[in-house]
CSV table of C-alpha atoms in Angstrom, one decimal:
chain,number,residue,atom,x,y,z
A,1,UNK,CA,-43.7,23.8,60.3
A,2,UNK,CA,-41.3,20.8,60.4
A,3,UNK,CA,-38.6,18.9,58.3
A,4,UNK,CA,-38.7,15.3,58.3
A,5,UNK,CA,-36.0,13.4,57.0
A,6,UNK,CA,-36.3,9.7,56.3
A,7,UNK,CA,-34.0,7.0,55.7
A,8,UNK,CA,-35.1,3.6,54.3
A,9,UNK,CA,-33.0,0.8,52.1
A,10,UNK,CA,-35.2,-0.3,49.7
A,11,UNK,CA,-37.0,1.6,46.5
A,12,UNK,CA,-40.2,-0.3,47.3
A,13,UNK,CA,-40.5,0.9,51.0
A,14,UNK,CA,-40.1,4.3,49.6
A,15,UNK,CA,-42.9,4.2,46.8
A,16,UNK,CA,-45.1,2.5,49.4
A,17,UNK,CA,-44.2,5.8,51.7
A,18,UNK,CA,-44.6,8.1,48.8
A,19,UNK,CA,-48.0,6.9,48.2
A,20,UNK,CA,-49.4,6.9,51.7
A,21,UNK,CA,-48.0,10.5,52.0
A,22,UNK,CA,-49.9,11.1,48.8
A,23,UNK,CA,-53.3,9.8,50.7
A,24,UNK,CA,-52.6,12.1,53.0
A,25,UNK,CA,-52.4,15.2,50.8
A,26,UNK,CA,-49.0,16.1,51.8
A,27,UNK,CA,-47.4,18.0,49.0
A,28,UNK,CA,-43.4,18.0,49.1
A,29,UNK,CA,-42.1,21.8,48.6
A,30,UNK,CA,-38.9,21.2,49.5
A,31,UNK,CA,-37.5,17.7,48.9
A,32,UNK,CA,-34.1,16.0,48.1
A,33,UNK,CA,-32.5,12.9,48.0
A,34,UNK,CA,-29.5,11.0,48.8
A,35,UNK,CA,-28.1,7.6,49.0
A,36,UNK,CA,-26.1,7.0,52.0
A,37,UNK,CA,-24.4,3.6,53.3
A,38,UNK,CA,-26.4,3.0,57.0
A,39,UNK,CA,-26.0,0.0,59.3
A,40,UNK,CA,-23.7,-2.6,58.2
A,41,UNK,CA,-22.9,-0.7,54.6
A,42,UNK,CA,-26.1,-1.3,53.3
A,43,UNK,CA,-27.4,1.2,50.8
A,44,UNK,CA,-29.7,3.4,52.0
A,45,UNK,CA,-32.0,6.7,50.7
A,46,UNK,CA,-32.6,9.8,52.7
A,47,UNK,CA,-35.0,12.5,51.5
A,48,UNK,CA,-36.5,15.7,53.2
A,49,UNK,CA,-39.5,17.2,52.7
A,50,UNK,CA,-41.2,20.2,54.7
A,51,UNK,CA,-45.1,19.4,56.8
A,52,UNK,CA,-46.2,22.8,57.3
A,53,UNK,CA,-49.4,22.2,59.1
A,54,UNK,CA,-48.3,20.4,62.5
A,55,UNK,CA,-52.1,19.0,62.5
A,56,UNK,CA,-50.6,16.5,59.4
A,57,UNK,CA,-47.6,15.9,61.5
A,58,UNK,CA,-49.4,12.5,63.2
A,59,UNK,CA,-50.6,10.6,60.2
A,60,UNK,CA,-46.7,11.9,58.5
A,61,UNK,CA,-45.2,9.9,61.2
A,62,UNK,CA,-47.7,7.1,61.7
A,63,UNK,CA,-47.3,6.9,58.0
A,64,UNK,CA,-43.3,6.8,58.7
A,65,UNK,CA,-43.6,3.9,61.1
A,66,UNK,CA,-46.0,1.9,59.4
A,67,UNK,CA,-43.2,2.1,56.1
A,68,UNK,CA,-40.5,1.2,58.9
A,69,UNK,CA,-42.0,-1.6,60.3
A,70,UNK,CA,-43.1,-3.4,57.2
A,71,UNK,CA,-39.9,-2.9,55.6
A,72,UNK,CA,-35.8,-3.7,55.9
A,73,UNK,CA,-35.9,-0.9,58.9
A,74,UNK,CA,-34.0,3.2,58.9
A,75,UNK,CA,-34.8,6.0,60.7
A,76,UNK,CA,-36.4,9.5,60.7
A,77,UNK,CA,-36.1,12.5,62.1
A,78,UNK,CA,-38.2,15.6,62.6
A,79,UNK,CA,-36.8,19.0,63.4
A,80,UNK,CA,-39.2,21.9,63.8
A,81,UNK,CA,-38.9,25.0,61.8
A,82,UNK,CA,-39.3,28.9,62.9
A,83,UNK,CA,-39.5,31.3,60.2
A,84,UNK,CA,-39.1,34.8,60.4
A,85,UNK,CA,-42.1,36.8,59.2
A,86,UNK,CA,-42.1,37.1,55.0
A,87,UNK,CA,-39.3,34.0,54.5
A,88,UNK,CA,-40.3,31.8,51.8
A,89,UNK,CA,-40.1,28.3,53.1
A,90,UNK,CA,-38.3,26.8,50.5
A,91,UNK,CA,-35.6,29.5,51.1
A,92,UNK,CA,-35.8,29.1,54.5
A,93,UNK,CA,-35.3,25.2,54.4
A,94,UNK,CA,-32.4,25.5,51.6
A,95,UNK,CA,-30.3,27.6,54.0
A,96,UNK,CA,-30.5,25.6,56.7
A,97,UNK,CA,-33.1,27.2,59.1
């Protein structure tokens, strides 16, 4: 399982991500949102959202760069997740695991 975090600057590079990730049948359990100033105090938005099967992990981030390169530019990053046997994932995510 992994949380992936993206940050893009623009609404429409995010749709156009939201959609592809849609394609792909990834379902967000966990996801939030948060506008943040990046490089040179340009808006930004960062969201999260979990990938529990690390088999989707390679189109997620294909997906990711493909929305980075066509657009004003951010960052991701990707961040494995243990759980201990019989934690929920959203629970797990929430606290910080």
């Amino acid at each position: 399982m992994y949380l992936v975090t993206v940050s893009l600057f623009t609404d429409l590079e995010i749709k156009a991500l939201m959609e592809e990730l849609d394609e792909l049948g990834i379902r967000m359990i966990f996801a939030s949102h948060q506008k943040l100033l990046g490089a040179g105090n340009q808006p930004c938005v960062s969201f999260s959202f979990v990938v529990q099967d690390g088999n989707r992990l390679d189109p997620v981030l294909r997906a990711i760069r493909e929305s980075l390169d066509w657009g004003q530019g951010g960052f991701f990053f990707v961040t494995p997740v243990l759980l201990a046997e019989g934690w929920p994932v959203a629970a797990a995510v929430s606290s910080g695991v």
